[in-house]
Amino acid sequence: WQLSRKYPFAFLAGLLTALTPDLFLHANYVMSEVPTIFFVLLCCVLLLKGFETMSSRWILLTVLIGSFTVLIRTESLLFLVLAVLFLLVHAWKQSAIREQSRSLKKLFDAMKAPVKRVGLSIALAALPLVAWSAHNYQQHGFFGLSNYAAAVFYDGWIYDGEASHIPVTDQSSP
C-alpha cells in the first residue's frame, strides 16, 4: 500500500499470500512461515518508511524487526543484509542528490550522518544475533545461528534433494 496507496490492492495481495496453497503443504506453516511472512512484510513497510524519511527511528525499527526475523528463520539473514545494503545505497543516493558539486569530499561529508545512523542501527540489531550465537556456543558447542553452515542459502536445495533420497550431502566430510 505504500507504493500504490491503494488499500484494496494491499488487502488482496495479503489475502493471496496468506492463502497460498503451496505454503499449506509445509507441516511447520503455522509456527514458522506465517510469522516469517508477517515480519518480512512489516520490515518491508518500515524499510519503505525509512526510505521516505531516513530518520533514525524508522531505520532502527527496520533492522531490529529484520534481526528478529532472522531469529525466527535463519534464511532471513539474506533479507536483512539486502535491507541494510538498500538503506546504505539510498543514503548515498540522497547525499549525491543534495550535493550537486563535483567534490568527493563534500559528498562524503554529506554521507556521514546517514551512514552513522545506519551503522548504529546495524550494531544494535546485531546484538540479539550475537547473543543467540553465544547461547548456541554455551549450550551446543558452536557459535552461530545454525550448526550447519550454508544451510541459510542452500536449505531448499538440500531439503529437496534429501527428501527425494538423493545423497546430496556428506555429513562425515570436514
Coordinates of N, CA, C and O in Angstrom, one line a residue:
W1 N 0.8 -1.2 0.0 CA 0.0 0.0 0.0 C 0.8 1.2 0.0 O 0.4 2.3 -0.4
Q2 N 2.1 1.1 0.4 CA 2.9 2.3 0.5 C 3.4 2.7 -0.9 O 3.7 3.9 -1.1
L3 N 3.5 1.8 -1.8 CA 3.9 2.1 -3.2 C 2.8 2.7 -4.0 O 2.9 3.7 -4.7
S4 N 1.6 2.1 -3.9 CA 0.5 2.5 -4.8 C -0.6 3.3 -4.1 O -1.4 3.9 -4.7
R5 N -0.6 3.3 -2.7 CA -1.6 4.0 -1.9 C -3.0 3.4 -2.1 O -3.9 4.1 -2.0
K6 N -3.1 2.2 -2.6 CA -4.4 1.6 -2.9 C -4.6 0.5 -1.9 O -4.0 -0.6 -2.0
Y7 N -5.4 0.7 -0.9 CA -5.6 -0.2 0.2 C -6.3 -1.5 -0.3 O -5.9 -2.6 0.2
P8 N -7.3 -1.5 -1.2 CA -7.8 -2.8 -1.7 C -6.8 -3.7 -2.4 O -6.8 -4.9 -2.2
F9 N -5.8 -3.1 -3.1 CA -4.8 -3.8 -3.7 C -3.9 -4.5 -2.6 O -3.5 -5.6 -2.7
A10 N -3.6 -3.7 -1.6 CA -2.8 -4.3 -0.5 C -3.5 -5.4 0.2 O -2.9 -6.5 0.6
F11 N -4.8 -5.3 0.5 CA -5.6 -6.3 1.1 C -5.6 -7.6 0.2 O -5.4 -8.7 0.7
L12 N -5.8 -7.4 -1.1 CA -5.8 -8.6 -2.0 C -4.5 -9.3 -2.0 O -4.4 -10.5 -2.0
A13 N -3.4 -8.5 -2.0 CA -2.1 -9.1 -2.0 C -1.8 -9.9 -0.7 O -1.3 -11.0 -0.8
G14 N -2.2 -9.3 0.4 CA -2.0 -10.0 1.7 C -2.9 -11.3 1.7 O -2.4 -12.3 2.3
L15 N -4.1 -11.2 1.2 CA -5.0 -12.3 1.3 C -4.5 -13.5 0.4 O -4.5 -14.6 0.8
L16 N -4.0 -13.1 -0.8 CA -3.4 -14.1 -1.7 C -2.1 -14.8 -1.0 O -1.9 -16.0 -1.2
T17 N -1.3 -14.0 -0.4 CA -0.2 -14.5 0.3 C -0.6 -15.5 1.4 O 0.0 -16.5 1.6
A18 N -1.6 -15.1 2.2 CA -2.0 -15.9 3.3 C -2.6 -17.2 2.9 O -2.5 -18.2 3.6
L19 N -3.3 -17.2 1.7 CA -4.0 -18.4 1.3 C -3.3 -19.1 0.2 O -3.9 -19.9 -0.5
T20 N -2.0 -18.9 0.0 CA -1.2 -19.6 -1.0 C -1.2 -21.1 -0.7 O -0.8 -21.6 0.4
P21 N -1.7 -22.0 -1.6 CA -1.8 -23.4 -1.3 C -0.4 -24.1 -1.1 O -0.3 -25.0 -0.3
D22 N 0.6 -23.6 -1.7 CA 1.9 -24.2 -1.5 C 2.4 -24.1 -0.1 O 3.1 -25.0 0.4
L23 N 2.1 -23.0 0.6 CA 2.5 -22.9 2.0 C 1.8 -23.8 2.9 O 2.4 -24.2 4.0
F24 N 0.6 -24.2 2.6 CA -0.1 -25.2 3.4 C 0.5 -26.6 3.4 O 0.2 -27.4 4.3
L25 N 1.3 -26.9 2.4 CA 1.9 -28.2 2.3 C 3.0 -28.4 3.4 O 3.4 -29.5 3.7
H26 N 3.6 -27.3 3.9 CA 4.6 -27.4 4.9 C 4.0 -27.7 6.3 O 3.0 -27.0 6.7
A27 N 4.5 -28.7 7.0 CA 4.0 -29.0 8.3 C 4.2 -27.9 9.3 O 3.4 -27.7 10.2
N28 N 5.2 -27.1 9.1 CA 5.5 -26.1 10.1 C 5.0 -24.7 9.7 O 5.4 -23.7 10.1
Y29 N 4.0 -24.7 8.8 CA 3.4 -23.4 8.2 C 3.0 -22.5 9.3 O 3.4 -21.3 9.3
V30 N 2.2 -23.0 10.2 CA 1.6 -22.0 11.2 C 2.7 -21.5 12.1 O 2.6 -20.3 12.5
M31 N 3.6 -22.2 12.6 CA 4.6 -21.8 13.5 C 5.8 -21.1 12.9 O 6.6 -20.5 13.6
S32 N 6.0 -21.3 11.6 CA 7.3 -20.7 11.0 C 7.0 -19.8 9.9 O 7.5 -18.7 9.8
E33 N 6.2 -20.2 8.9 CA 6.0 -19.4 7.7 C 5.2 -18.2 8.0 O 5.5 -17.1 7.5
V34 N 4.1 -18.3 8.7 CA 3.2 -17.2 8.9 C 3.9 -16.0 9.7 O 3.9 -14.9 9.2
P35 N 4.6 -16.3 10.8 CA 5.3 -15.3 11.4 C 6.5 -14.7 10.6 O 6.7 -13.5 10.6
T36 N 7.1 -15.5 9.8 CA 8.2 -15.0 8.9 C 7.6 -14.1 7.9 O 8.2 -13.0 7.6
I37 N 6.5 -14.5 7.2 CA 5.9 -13.6 6.2 C 5.5 -12.3 6.9 O 5.7 -11.3 6.3
F38 N 4.9 -12.4 8.0 CA 4.4 -11.2 8.7 C 5.6 -10.2 9.0 O 5.5 -9.0 8.7
F39 N 6.6 -10.8 9.6 CA 7.8 -9.9 10.0 C 8.6 -9.4 8.7 O 9.1 -8.3 8.8
V40 N 8.6 -10.2 7.7 CA 9.3 -9.7 6.5 C 8.5 -8.6 5.8 O 9.1 -7.6 5.4
L41 N 7.2 -8.8 5.8 CA 6.3 -7.7 5.2 C 6.4 -6.4 6.1 O 6.4 -5.3 5.6
L42 N 6.4 -6.6 7.4 CA 6.5 -5.5 8.4 C 7.8 -4.8 8.2 O 7.9 -3.6 8.1
C43 N 8.9 -5.6 8.0 CA 10.2 -5.0 7.7 C 10.2 -4.2 6.4 O 10.8 -3.1 6.3
C44 N 9.5 -4.7 5.4 CA 9.4 -4.0 4.1 C 8.7 -2.7 4.3 O 9.1 -1.7 3.7
V45 N 7.6 -2.7 5.0 CA 6.9 -1.5 5.2 C 7.7 -0.5 6.0 O 7.8 0.7 5.6
L46 N 8.4 -0.9 7.0 CA 9.3 0.0 7.7 C 10.5 0.5 6.9 O 10.9 1.6 7.0
L47 N 11.0 -0.4 6.0 CA 12.1 0.0 5.1 C 11.6 1.1 4.2 O 12.3 2.1 3.9
L48 N 10.4 0.9 3.6 CA 9.9 2.0 2.7 C 9.7 3.3 3.5 O 10.0 4.4 3.0
K49 N 9.2 3.2 4.8 CA 9.1 4.4 5.6 C 10.5 5.0 5.9 O 10.6 6.3 5.9
G50 N 11.4 4.2 6.1 CA 12.8 4.7 6.3 C 13.4 5.3 5.0 O 14.1 6.3 5.1
F51 N 13.0 4.8 3.9 CA 13.4 5.5 2.6 C 12.8 6.8 2.5 O 13.5 7.8 2.0
E52 N 11.6 7.0 2.9 CA 10.9 8.3 2.8 C 11.5 9.3 3.7 O 11.7 10.5 3.3
T53 N 11.8 8.9 4.9 CA 12.2 9.9 5.9 C 13.7 9.9 6.3 O 14.2 10.9 6.7
M54 N 14.3 8.7 6.1 CA 15.7 8.5 6.6 C 15.9 8.9 8.0 O 17.0 9.4 8.4
S55 N 14.9 8.8 8.8 CA 15.0 9.1 10.3 C 15.6 7.9 11.0 O 15.4 6.7 10.6
S56 N 16.2 8.2 12.1 CA 16.8 7.1 12.9 C 15.8 6.1 13.4 O 16.1 4.9 13.5
R57 N 14.7 6.6 13.8 CA 13.6 5.7 14.3 C 13.2 4.7 13.3 O 13.1 3.5 13.7
W58 N 12.9 5.0 12.1 CA 12.5 4.1 11.1 C 13.6 3.1 10.7 O 13.4 1.9 10.4
I59 N 14.8 3.6 10.6 CA 15.9 2.8 10.2 C 16.2 1.7 11.3 O 16.4 0.6 11.1
L60 N 16.1 2.2 12.6 CA 16.4 1.3 13.7 C 15.3 0.2 13.8 O 15.5 -1.0 14.0
L61 N 14.0 0.6 13.6 CA 12.9 -0.3 13.6 C 13.0 -1.3 12.5 O 12.8 -2.5 12.7
T62 N 13.5 -0.9 11.3 CA 13.6 -1.8 10.2 C 14.6 -2.9 10.5 O 14.4 -4.1 10.3
V63 N 15.8 -2.5 11.0 CA 16.9 -3.5 11.2 C 16.6 -4.4 12.4 O 16.9 -5.5 12.5
L64 N 15.9 -3.8 13.4 CA 15.5 -4.6 14.6 C 14.5 -5.7 14.2 O 14.6 -6.8 14.7
I65 N 13.5 -5.3 13.5 CA 12.5 -6.3 13.0 C 13.2 -7.3 12.1 O 12.9 -8.5 12.2
G66 N 14.1 -6.8 11.3 CA 14.8 -7.8 10.4 C 15.7 -8.7 11.2 O 15.7 -9.9 10.9
S67 N 16.3 -8.2 12.3 CA 17.1 -9.1 13.2 C 16.2 -10.1 13.9 O 16.5 -11.3 14.0
F68 N 15.0 -9.7 14.3 CA 14.1 -10.6 14.9 C 13.6 -11.7 13.9 O 13.4 -12.9 14.3
T69 N 13.4 -11.3 12.7 CA 13.0 -12.2 11.7 C 14.1 -13.3 11.4 O 13.8 -14.5 11.2
V70 N 15.4 -12.9 11.5 CA 16.5 -13.8 11.4 C 16.4 -14.8 12.6 O 16.7 -16.0 12.4
L71 N 16.0 -14.4 13.7 CA 15.9 -15.3 14.9 C 14.8 -16.3 14.7 O 14.9 -17.5 15.2
I72 N 13.8 -16.0 13.9 CA 12.7 -16.9 13.6 C 13.1 -17.9 12.6 O 13.0 -19.1 12.7
R73 N 13.7 -17.4 11.5 CA 14.2 -18.3 10.4 C 15.5 -17.7 9.9 O 15.6 -16.6 9.5
T74 N 16.6 -18.6 10.0 CA 17.9 -18.1 9.6 C 18.0 -17.7 8.1 O 18.9 -16.9 7.8
E75 N 17.1 -18.2 7.3 CA 17.1 -17.8 5.9 C 16.9 -16.3 5.7 O 17.3 -15.8 4.7
S76 N 16.3 -15.7 6.7 CA 16.0 -14.3 6.6 C 17.3 -13.4 6.7 O 17.2 -12.2 6.6
L77 N 18.4 -14.0 7.0 CA 19.7 -13.3 7.1 C 20.0 -12.6 5.8 O 20.4 -11.4 5.8
L78 N 19.7 -13.2 4.7 CA 19.9 -12.6 3.4 C 19.0 -11.4 3.2 O 19.5 -10.4 2.7
F79 N 17.8 -11.5 3.7 CA 16.9 -10.3 3.6 C 17.4 -9.2 4.4 O 17.4 -8.0 4.0
L80 N 17.9 -9.4 5.6 CA 18.4 -8.4 6.5 C 19.6 -7.7 5.8 O 19.7 -6.5 5.8
V81 N 20.5 -8.5 5.3 CA 21.7 -7.9 4.6 C 21.3 -7.1 3.4 O 21.8 -5.9 3.2
L82 N 20.3 -7.5 2.6 CA 19.8 -6.7 1.5 C 19.2 -5.4 2.0 O 19.3 -4.4 1.3
A83 N 18.4 -5.5 3.0 CA 17.7 -4.3 3.6 C 18.8 -3.3 4.0 O 18.6 -2.1 3.7
V84 N 19.8 -3.7 4.6 CA 20.9 -2.8 5.1 C 21.6 -2.2 3.9 O 21.9 -1.0 3.8
L85 N 21.9 -3.1 2.9 CA 22.5 -2.5 1.7 C 21.7 -1.5 0.9 O 22.2 -0.5 0.5
F86 N 20.4 -1.8 0.9 CA 19.5 -0.8 0.3 C 19.4 0.5 1.0 O 19.4 1.6 0.4
L87 N 19.5 0.4 2.4 CA 19.5 1.7 3.2 C 20.8 2.4 2.9 O 20.7 3.7 2.8
L88 N 21.9 1.8 2.8 CA 23.2 2.5 2.5 C 23.2 3.1 1.2 O 23.7 4.2 1.0
V89 N 22.7 2.3 0.2 CA 22.7 2.9 -1.2 C 21.7 4.1 -1.3 O 22.0 5.1 -1.9
H90 N 20.6 4.0 -0.6 CA 19.7 5.1 -0.6 C 20.3 6.3 0.1 O 20.1 7.4 -0.4
A91 N 21.0 6.1 1.2 CA 21.7 7.2 1.9 C 22.7 7.9 0.9 O 22.8 9.1 0.9
W92 N 23.4 7.0 0.2 CA 24.4 7.6 -0.7 C 23.7 8.3 -1.9 O 24.2 9.4 -2.2
K93 N 22.6 7.8 -2.4 CA 21.9 8.5 -3.5 C 21.3 9.8 -3.0 O 21.4 10.8 -3.7
Q94 N 20.7 9.8 -1.8 CA 20.2 11.1 -1.3 C 21.3 12.1 -1.1 O 21.1 13.3 -1.4
S95 N 22.4 11.7 -0.6 CA 23.5 12.6 -0.4 C 24.0 13.1 -1.7 O 24.4 14.3 -1.8
A96 N 24.1 12.3 -2.7 CA 24.6 12.7 -4.0 C 23.6 13.7 -4.7 O 24.0 14.6 -5.4
I97 N 22.3 13.5 -4.4 CA 21.3 14.4 -5.0 C 21.4 15.8 -4.3 O 21.4 16.8 -5.0
R98 N 21.6 15.8 -3.0 CA 21.7 17.1 -2.2 C 23.0 17.8 -2.6 O 23.0 19.0 -2.7
E99 N 24.1 17.1 -2.7 CA 25.4 17.7 -3.1 C 25.6 17.6 -4.6 O 26.0 16.6 -5.1
Q100 N 25.3 18.7 -5.2 CA 25.4 18.7 -6.7 C 26.8 19.1 -7.2 O 27.1 19.0 -8.3
S101 N 27.7 19.3 -6.2 CA 29.1 19.7 -6.6 C 29.8 18.4 -7.0 O 29.4 17.3 -6.8
R102 N 30.9 18.6 -7.7 CA 31.7 17.5 -8.2 C 32.7 17.0 -7.1 O 33.4 16.1 -7.4
S103 N 32.8 17.7 -6.0 CA 33.8 17.3 -5.0 C 33.4 16.1 -4.2 O 32.3 16.0 -3.7
L104 N 34.3 15.1 -4.2 CA 34.0 13.9 -3.5 C 34.0 14.1 -2.0 O 33.3 13.4 -1.2
K105 N 34.9 15.0 -1.5 CA 35.0 15.3 -0.1 C 33.6 15.8 0.4 O 33.2 15.4 1.5
K106 N 33.0 16.7 -0.3 CA 31.7 17.2 0.1 C 30.6 16.1 0.1 O 29.8 16.1 1.0
L107 N 30.7 15.2 -0.9 CA 29.8 14.1 -0.9 C 30.0 13.2 0.3 O 29.0 12.8 0.9
F108 N 31.2 12.9 0.6 CA 31.5 12.0 1.8 C 31.1 12.7 3.1 O 30.6 12.0 4.0
D109 N 31.3 14.0 3.2 CA 30.8 14.7 4.4 C 29.3 14.7 4.5 O 28.8 14.6 5.6
A110 N 28.6 14.8 3.4 CA 27.2 14.8 3.4 C 26.6 13.4 3.8 O 25.5 13.2 4.3
M111 N 27.4 12.3 3.5 CA 27.0 11.0 3.8 C 27.3 10.5 5.2 O 26.8 9.5 5.7
K112 N 28.1 11.3 6.0 CA 28.5 10.8 7.3 C 27.3 10.6 8.2 O 27.2 9.6 8.9
A113 N 26.4 11.5 8.3 CA 25.3 11.4 9.2 C 24.4 10.2 8.9 O 24.1 9.4 9.8
P114 N 23.9 10.0 7.6 CA 23.1 8.9 7.4 C 23.8 7.6 7.6 O 23.2 6.6 8.1
V115 N 25.1 7.5 7.2 CA 25.8 6.3 7.4 C 26.0 6.0 8.9 O 25.9 4.8 9.3
K116 N 26.2 7.0 9.7 CA 26.3 6.8 11.1 C 25.0 6.2 11.7 O 25.0 5.3 12.5
R117 N 23.9 6.8 11.2 CA 22.6 6.3 11.7 C 22.4 4.8 11.3 O 21.9 4.0 12.1
V118 N 22.7 4.5 10.1 CA 22.5 3.1 9.6 C 23.5 2.2 10.4 O 23.2 1.1 10.8
G119 N 24.7 2.6 10.6 CA 25.7 1.9 11.3 C 25.4 1.6 12.7 O 25.5 0.5 13.2
L120 N 24.9 2.6 13.4 CA 24.4 2.4 14.8 C 23.2 1.4 14.8 O 23.2 0.6 15.7
S121 N 22.3 1.5 13.9 CA 21.2 0.6 13.8 C 21.7 -0.8 13.6 O 21.1 -1.7 14.2
I122 N 22.6 -1.0 12.7 CA 23.2 -2.3 12.4 C 23.8 -2.9 13.7 O 23.6 -4.1 14.0
A123 N 24.6 -2.1 14.4 CA 25.2 -2.6 15.7 C 24.2 -3.0 16.7 O 24.3 -4.0 17.3
L124 N 23.1 -2.2 16.8 CA 22.1 -2.6 17.8 C 21.3 -3.8 17.3 O 20.9 -4.6 18.2
A125 N 21.1 -4.0 16.0 CA 20.4 -5.1 15.5 C 21.2 -6.4 15.6 O 20.7 -7.5 15.7
A126 N 22.5 -6.2 15.6 CA 23.4 -7.4 15.7 C 23.5 -8.0 17.1 O 23.8 -9.1 17.3
L127 N 23.1 -7.2 18.1 CA 23.2 -7.6 19.5 C 22.4 -8.9 19.7 O 22.9 -9.9 20.3
P128 N 21.1 -9.0 19.3 CA 20.3 -10.2 19.6 C 20.9 -11.4 18.8 O 20.9 -12.5 19.3
L129 N 21.4 -11.2 17.6 CA 22.0 -12.3 16.8 C 23.3 -12.8 17.5 O 23.5 -14.0 17.6
V130 N 24.1 -11.9 18.0 CA 25.4 -12.3 18.6 C 25.0 -13.0 20.0 O 25.6 -14.0 20.3
A131 N 24.0 -12.5 20.7 CA 23.6 -13.1 22.0 C 23.1 -14.5 21.7 O 23.4 -15.4 22.5
W132 N 22.3 -14.7 20.7 CA 21.8 -16.0 20.4 C 22.9 -17.0 20.0 O 23.0 -18.1 20.3
S133 N 23.9 -16.4 19.2 CA 25.0 -17.2 18.8 C 25.9 -17.6 20.0 O 26.3 -18.8 20.1
A134 N 26.0 -16.7 20.9 CA 26.8 -17.1 22.2 C 26.0 -18.1 23.0 O 26.6 -19.0 23.6
H135 N 24.7 -18.0 23.0 CA 23.9 -19.0 23.7 C 24.1 -20.4 23.0 O 24.2 -21.4 23.7
N136 N 24.1 -20.4 21.7 CA 24.3 -21.7 21.0 C 25.7 -22.2 21.3 O 25.9 -23.5 21.5
Y137 N 26.7 -21.4 21.4 CA 28.0 -21.8 21.8 C 28.1 -22.4 23.2 O 28.7 -23.5 23.4
Q138 N 27.4 -21.7 24.1 CA 27.4 -22.2 25.5 C 26.6 -23.5 25.6 O 27.0 -24.4 26.3
Q139 N 25.5 -23.6 25.0 CA 24.6 -24.8 25.1 C 24.9 -25.9 24.2 O 24.8 -27.1 24.6
H140 N 25.4 -25.6 23.0 CA 25.5 -26.7 22.0 C 26.9 -26.8 21.4 O 27.2 -27.7 20.6
G141 N 27.8 -25.9 21.7 CA 29.2 -26.0 21.3 C 29.6 -25.4 20.0 O 30.6 -25.7 19.4
F142 N 28.7 -24.7 19.4 CA 29.0 -24.0 18.1 C 28.6 -22.5 18.2 O 27.6 -22.2 18.9
F143 N 29.3 -21.7 17.6 CA 29.0 -20.2 17.6 C 28.3 -19.9 16.2 O 28.9 -20.1 15.2
G144 N 27.1 -19.4 16.3 CA 26.4 -19.1 15.1 C 24.9 -19.3 15.3 O 24.5 -19.8 16.4
L145 N 24.1 -19.0 14.3 CA 22.7 -19.2 14.4 C 22.3 -20.6 14.1 O 21.2 -21.1 14.4
S146 N 23.1 -21.3 13.3 CA 22.8 -22.7 12.9 C 24.1 -23.5 12.9 O 25.2 -23.0 12.7
N147 N 24.0 -24.8 13.2 CA 25.2 -25.6 13.3 C 25.5 -26.2 11.9 O 26.5 -26.9 11.7
Y148 N 24.7 -25.9 10.9 CA 25.0 -26.3 9.6 C 25.3 -25.1 8.7 O 24.4 -24.4 8.2
A149 N 26.6 -24.9 8.4 CA 27.0 -23.7 7.6 C 26.4 -23.9 6.2 O 26.4 -25.0 5.7
A150 N 26.0 -22.8 5.6 CA 25.5 -22.7 4.3 C 24.0 -23.2 4.2 O 23.5 -23.1 3.1
A151 N 23.5 -23.6 5.3 CA 22.0 -24.0 5.2 C 21.2 -22.8 4.9 O 20.1 -22.9 4.4
V152 N 21.7 -21.6 5.3 CA 20.9 -20.4 5.1 C 20.6 -20.2 3.6 O 19.6 -19.8 3.2
F153 N 21.6 -20.5 2.8 CA 21.5 -20.2 1.4 C 21.0 -21.4 0.5 O 20.4 -21.3 -0.5
Y154 N 21.3 -22.6 1.0 CA 21.1 -23.8 0.2 C 20.0 -24.7 0.9 O 19.9 -25.9 0.5
D155 N 19.2 -24.2 1.8 CA 18.3 -25.0 2.5 C 17.3 -25.7 1.6 O 17.0 -26.9 1.8
G156 N 16.7 -25.0 0.7 CA 15.7 -25.6 -0.1 C 16.2 -26.7 -1.0 O 15.7 -27.7 -1.2
W157 N 17.4 -26.4 -1.6 CA 18.0 -27.4 -2.5 C 18.4 -28.6 -1.7 O 18.2 -29.8 -2.2
I158 N 19.0 -28.5 -0.6 CA 19.4 -29.7 0.2 C 18.2 -30.4 0.7 O 18.2 -31.7 0.6
Y159 N 17.2 -29.7 1.2 CA 16.0 -30.4 1.7 C 15.3 -31.2 0.6 O 15.0 -32.4 0.8
D160 N 15.2 -30.6 -0.6 CA 14.5 -31.3 -1.7 C 15.3 -32.5 -2.1 O 14.8 -33.5 -2.4
G161 N 16.6 -32.3 -2.2 CA 17.5 -33.5 -2.6 C 17.4 -34.6 -1.5 O 17.3 -35.8 -1.9
E162 N 17.5 -34.3 -0.3 CA 17.5 -35.3 0.7 C 16.1 -35.9 0.9 O 15.9 -37.1 1.2
A163 N 15.0 -35.1 0.6 CA 13.7 -35.7 0.7 C 13.4 -36.7 -0.4 O 12.6 -37.6 -0.3
S164 N 14.1 -36.5 -1.5 CA 13.9 -37.5 -2.6 C 15.0 -38.6 -2.5 O 15.1 -39.3 -3.5
H165 N 15.7 -38.7 -1.4 CA 16.7 -39.7 -1.1 C 17.8 -39.7 -2.1 O 18.4 -40.8 -2.4
I166 N 18.2 -38.6 -2.6 CA 19.4 -38.4 -3.4 C 20.5 -38.0 -2.4 O 20.3 -37.0 -1.7
P167 N 21.6 -38.6 -2.4 CA 22.7 -38.3 -1.4 C 23.4 -37.0 -1.8 O 24.4 -37.0 -2.5
V168 N 22.9 -35.8 -1.4 CA 23.5 -34.6 -1.8 C 24.4 -34.0 -0.8 O 25.2 -33.1 -1.1
T169 N 24.4 -34.5 0.4 CA 25.3 -34.1 1.5 C 26.0 -35.2 2.1 O 25.5 -36.4 2.1
D170 N 27.2 -35.0 2.5 CA 28.0 -36.0 3.2 C 28.3 -35.4 4.6 O 29.2 -34.6 4.7
Q171 N 27.6 -35.9 5.6 CA 27.7 -35.3 6.9 C 29.1 -35.7 7.6 O 29.5 -35.1 8.5
S172 N 29.7 -36.7 7.0 CA 31.0 -37.1 7.6 C 32.2 -36.3 7.1 O 33.3 -36.4 7.5
S173 N 32.0 -35.5 6.0 CA 33.1 -34.7 5.4 C 33.4 -33.5 6.3 O 32.5 -33.0 7.0
P174 N 34.7 -33.1 6.3 CA 35.1 -32.0 7.2 C 34.6 -30.7 6.7 O 34.3 -30.4 5.6

